[in-house]
mmCIF file of C-alpha atoms in Angstrom:
data_model
loop_
_atom_site.group_PDB
_atom_site.id
_atom_site.type_symbol
_atom_site.label_atom_id
_atom_site.label_comp_id
_atom_site.label_asym_id
_atom_site.label_seq_id
_atom_site.Cartn_x
_atom_site.Cartn_y
_atom_site.Cartn_z
ATOM 1 C CA MET A 628 114.938 138.717 68.975
ATOM 2 C CA LEU A 629 112.000 137.207 67.115
ATOM 3 C CA VAL A 630 108.348 137.990 67.871
ATOM 4 C CA HIS A 631 106.340 134.924 66.829
ATOM 5 C CA GLY A 632 102.827 136.185 66.142
ATOM 6 C CA ALA A 633 103.856 139.800 65.604
ATOM 7 C CA THR A 634 100.833 140.874 63.574
ATOM 8 C CA GLY A 635 98.237 141.243 66.349
ATOM 9 C CA VAL A 636 97.913 144.097 68.807
ATOM 10 C CA SER A 637 100.132 142.436 71.437
ATOM 11 C CA GLY A 638 102.714 141.261 68.916
ATOM 12 C CA LEU A 639 103.016 144.695 67.324
ATOM 13 C CA LEU A 640 103.452 146.186 70.777
ATOM 14 C CA ALA A 641 106.129 143.564 71.595
ATOM 15 C CA VAL A 642 108.107 144.623 68.501
ATOM 16 C CA GLN A 643 108.084 148.219 69.721
ATOM 17 C CA VAL A 644 108.865 147.373 73.347
ATOM 18 C CA ALA A 645 111.810 145.205 72.261
ATOM 19 C CA LYS A 646 113.303 148.153 70.394
ATOM 20 C CA VAL A 647 112.617 150.566 73.276
ATOM 21 C CA LEU A 648 114.296 148.194 75.726
ATOM 22 C CA GLY A 649 117.387 147.898 73.522
ATOM 23 C CA ALA A 650 117.062 144.840 71.279
ATOM 24 C CA ALA A 651 119.681 145.198 68.570
ATOM 25 C CA ARG A 652 117.595 143.403 65.935
ATOM 26 C CA VAL A 653 113.897 142.529 66.007
ATOM 27 C CA ILE A 654 112.341 140.042 63.606
ATOM 28 C CA ALA A 655 108.562 140.021 63.193
ATOM 29 C CA ALA A 656 107.028 136.667 62.251
ATOM 30 C CA GLY A 657 103.412 136.250 61.252
ATOM 31 C CA ARG A 658 100.938 135.135 58.602
ATOM 32 C CA SER A 659 99.410 138.489 57.654
ATOM 33 C CA GLU A 660 101.399 140.462 55.111
ATOM 34 C CA THR A 661 99.483 143.594 56.127
ATOM 35 C CA GLY A 662 100.326 142.989 59.786
ATOM 36 C CA LEU A 663 103.979 142.373 58.938
ATOM 37 C CA ALA A 664 104.094 145.645 57.011
ATOM 38 C CA LYS A 665 102.789 147.371 60.164
ATOM 39 C CA ALA A 666 105.508 145.630 62.189
ATOM 40 C CA LEU A 667 108.138 146.953 59.801
ATOM 41 C CA GLY A 668 106.713 150.444 60.259
ATOM 42 C CA ARG A 669 106.834 150.013 64.044
ATOM 43 C CA GLY A 670 110.512 149.115 64.184
ATOM 44 C CA ALA A 671 110.980 145.513 63.029
ATOM 45 C CA ASP A 672 114.276 145.030 61.226
ATOM 46 C CA ALA A 673 113.241 141.909 59.304
ATOM 47 C CA LEU A 674 110.156 139.830 58.558
ATOM 48 C CA VAL A 675 109.340 136.115 58.448
ATOM 49 C CA LEU A 676 106.152 135.049 56.669
ATOM 50 C CA LEU A 677 104.976 131.914 58.480
ATOM 51 C CA ASP A 678 103.231 130.396 55.454
ATOM 52 C CA GLU A 679 106.528 130.233 53.518
ATOM 53 C CA PRO A 680 109.526 127.921 54.140
ATOM 54 C CA LEU A 681 110.940 129.062 57.477
ATOM 55 C CA ALA A 682 114.609 128.019 57.539
ATOM 56 C CA PRO A 683 115.767 130.229 54.635
ATOM 57 C CA GLN A 684 113.789 133.202 55.940
ATOM 58 C CA VAL A 685 115.190 132.865 59.465
ATOM 59 C CA GLN A 686 118.715 132.485 58.066
ATOM 60 C CA GLN A 687 118.292 135.647 55.991
ATOM 61 C CA ALA A 688 116.622 137.625 58.790
ATOM 62 C CA ALA A 689 119.120 136.542 61.457
ATOM 63 C CA PRO A 690 122.348 135.263 59.892
ATOM 64 C CA ASP A 691 123.961 135.137 63.362
ATOM 65 C CA GLY A 692 120.959 133.381 64.908
ATOM 66 C CA VAL A 693 118.160 134.370 67.239
ATOM 67 C CA ASP A 694 118.708 134.659 70.988
ATOM 68 C CA ILE A 695 115.156 135.297 72.233
ATOM 69 C CA VAL A 696 111.702 134.379 70.931
ATOM 70 C CA ILE A 697 108.565 135.987 72.307
ATOM 71 C CA ASP A 698 105.891 133.482 71.291
ATOM 72 C CA TYR A 699 102.211 134.406 71.051
ATOM 73 C CA LEU A 700 101.291 131.312 68.991
ATOM 74 C CA TRP A 701 102.683 128.080 70.518
ATOM 75 C CA GLY A 702 101.349 124.720 69.296
ATOM 76 C CA GLU A 703 102.066 123.511 65.759
ATOM 77 C CA ARG A 704 103.321 126.945 64.670
ATOM 78 C CA THR A 705 106.095 126.883 67.279
ATOM 79 C CA ALA A 706 106.891 123.256 66.444
ATOM 80 C CA ALA A 707 107.385 124.334 62.819
ATOM 81 C CA LEU A 708 109.569 127.323 63.775
ATOM 82 C CA LEU A 709 111.920 125.691 66.296
ATOM 83 C CA PRO A 710 113.956 123.606 63.800
ATOM 84 C CA ALA A 711 114.635 126.758 61.754
ATOM 85 C CA LEU A 712 115.803 128.581 64.877
ATOM 86 C CA LEU A 713 118.033 125.766 66.094
ATOM 87 C CA ALA A 714 119.575 124.965 62.694
ATOM 88 C CA GLY A 715 122.497 126.603 61.016
ATOM 89 C CA ASP A 716 125.839 127.736 62.281
ATOM 90 C CA ARG A 717 124.778 128.794 65.773
ATOM 91 C CA ALA A 718 127.566 128.401 68.260
ATOM 92 C CA PRO A 719 126.787 125.134 70.083
ATOM 93 C CA ASP A 720 126.839 126.872 73.465
ATOM 94 C CA ARG A 721 124.698 129.833 72.402
ATOM 95 C CA ARG A 722 121.342 129.498 74.137
ATOM 96 C CA LEU A 723 117.940 130.165 72.617
ATOM 97 C CA ASP A 724 115.379 131.508 75.104
ATOM 98 C CA LEU A 725 111.785 130.896 74.070
ATOM 99 C CA VAL A 726 109.214 132.792 76.144
ATOM 100 C CA GLU A 727 105.640 131.567 75.737
ATOM 101 C CA VAL A 728 103.185 134.415 76.135
ATOM 102 C CA GLY A 729 100.147 133.126 74.286
ATOM 103 C CA SER A 730 98.763 129.990 72.727
ATOM 104 C CA VAL A 731 96.633 131.169 69.821
ATOM 105 C CA ALA A 732 97.768 128.245 67.629
ATOM 106 C CA GLY A 733 97.408 125.527 70.276
ATOM 107 C CA GLN A 734 97.775 124.671 73.937
ATOM 108 C CA THR A 735 100.342 121.897 73.473
ATOM 109 C CA LEU A 736 103.725 121.673 71.807
ATOM 110 C CA ALA A 737 105.123 118.354 70.607
ATOM 111 C CA MET A 738 108.908 118.561 70.791
ATOM 112 C CA HIS A 739 111.614 116.360 69.382
ATOM 113 C CA ALA A 740 114.029 115.327 72.116
ATOM 114 C CA SER A 741 116.925 116.190 69.804
ATOM 115 C CA TRP A 742 115.933 119.856 69.996
ATOM 116 C CA LEU A 743 116.890 119.827 73.656
ATOM 117 C CA ARG A 744 120.084 117.830 73.097
ATOM 118 C CA SER A 745 121.424 119.698 70.067
ATOM 119 C CA ARG A 746 121.482 123.260 71.392
ATOM 120 C CA PRO A 747 120.929 124.984 74.714
ATOM 121 C CA LEU A 748 117.216 125.791 74.709
ATOM 122 C CA ARG A 749 115.384 127.393 77.610
ATOM 123 C CA LEU A 750 111.597 127.442 77.663
ATOM 124 C CA SER A 751 109.735 129.763 79.979
ATOM 125 C CA GLY A 752 106.410 131.511 80.201
ATOM 126 C CA SER A 753 105.339 135.047 80.799
ATOM 127 C CA GLY A 754 102.175 135.879 82.629
ATOM 128 C CA LEU A 755 100.879 136.655 86.077
ATOM 129 C CA GLY A 756 103.064 134.806 88.553
ATOM 130 C CA SER A 757 105.936 134.020 86.169
ATOM 131 C CA VAL A 758 107.945 137.112 87.104
ATOM 132 C CA GLY A 759 108.493 138.565 90.546
ATOM 133 C CA MET A 760 106.825 141.860 91.414
ATOM 134 C CA LYS A 761 110.147 143.722 91.716
ATOM 135 C CA ALA A 762 111.235 142.657 88.208
ATOM 136 C CA MET A 763 107.778 143.397 86.815
ATOM 137 C CA LEU A 764 107.753 146.915 88.253
ATOM 138 C CA GLY A 765 111.280 147.513 86.972
ATOM 139 C CA ALA A 766 110.301 146.647 83.408
ATOM 140 C CA VAL A 767 106.922 148.388 83.493
ATOM 141 C CA GLY A 768 108.534 151.740 84.308
ATOM 142 C CA GLY A 769 110.484 151.830 81.054
ATOM 143 C CA VAL A 770 107.490 150.728 79.020
ATOM 144 C CA LEU A 771 105.191 153.325 80.604
ATOM 145 C CA GLU A 772 107.796 156.015 80.002
ATOM 146 C CA ALA A 773 108.004 155.006 76.325
ATOM 147 C CA ALA A 774 104.200 155.110 76.069
ATOM 148 C CA ALA A 775 104.054 158.568 77.665
ATOM 149 C CA ASP A 776 106.747 159.798 75.263
ATOM 150 C CA GLY A 777 104.739 158.549 72.280
ATOM 151 C CA ARG A 778 107.288 155.864 71.322
ATOM 152 C CA LEU A 779 104.660 153.102 71.409
ATOM 153 C CA THR A 780 101.668 152.864 69.096
ATOM 154 C CA VAL A 781 98.581 150.707 69.559
ATOM 155 C CA ASP A 782 95.867 150.567 66.903
ATOM 156 C CA TYR A 783 92.408 151.050 68.338
ATOM 157 C CA VAL A 784 88.913 152.171 67.493
ATOM 158 C CA ALA A 785 87.225 154.716 69.783
ATOM 159 C CA GLN A 786 83.514 154.178 70.311
ATOM 160 C CA PRO A 787 81.165 156.250 72.476
ATOM 161 C CA LEU A 788 80.124 154.406 75.624
ATOM 162 C CA ALA A 789 76.476 155.091 74.747
ATOM 163 C CA GLU A 790 76.948 152.892 71.643
ATOM 164 C CA VAL A 791 78.501 149.962 73.504
ATOM 165 C CA GLU A 792 75.888 147.498 72.237
ATOM 166 C CA ASP A 793 76.800 148.319 68.638
ATOM 167 C CA ALA A 794 80.520 148.118 69.355
ATOM 168 C CA TRP A 795 80.669 144.341 69.838
ATOM 169 C CA PRO A 796 81.891 142.148 68.269
ATOM 170 C CA THR A 797 84.841 143.759 66.572
ATOM 171 C CA GLY A 798 88.211 142.496 65.472
ATOM 172 C CA ASP A 799 89.808 145.775 66.516
ATOM 173 C CA ARG A 800 91.087 146.912 69.899
ATOM 174 C CA LEU A 801 88.149 148.864 71.227
ATOM 175 C CA VAL A 802 88.300 151.860 73.554
ATOM 176 C CA LEU A 803 85.018 153.078 74.982
ATOM 177 C CA VAL A 804 84.914 156.810 75.644
ATOM 178 C CA PRO A 805 82.355 158.819 77.657
#
C-alpha cells in the first residue's frame, strides 16, 4: 500500500491505520523529508520522495508492486506517480486500486488512455456517501479501538479556549481545551 501525501496529519494517520488494519507493507510518499521521517517513525516500511525520480524509488520500495494507493494529492502529482506504479514487472492481471481521498494538488487528473488498457486499474473515492454505513461502522470500530489502545498518534497543539483568537491561523492541528 502507498499513501500519496503521507506527510500531513491525515496522511500520517493513514500510514498508521494501514498497519493497524493489517497492510503487509506501507510506503509513505511525500515532499517533506521531515514529514517522511515522521511516517517512518509511525510505521511506514519505505519512503518515496515526490521531488525525485519516481519509478526507481517505487521499484525499490515495492519490488513486487503496489496494490492500493490512498491518494491525498490528486492532480498533477497523481499523474506523475501513476506511470511509476503501473510500470515494471507487475503481473498483467494484478489490479491497482487508487482511492482518491483529497485533492490538495489539483481537482482534475489528466490520464493517458493506455494507463487503463495496460493494467487493471480501479479508481474510486472515499468520503461521505462513497461507503455504505454498515461498512463504515465496521471499519471505524477497529480504528477507534487502535486509538483507545494508543496505537495511533496525531500531532496537535493544545491551546486554551480563552486564547482562541490568538490560536488562528496555525499550520498545526489545533485542539482547544477549556
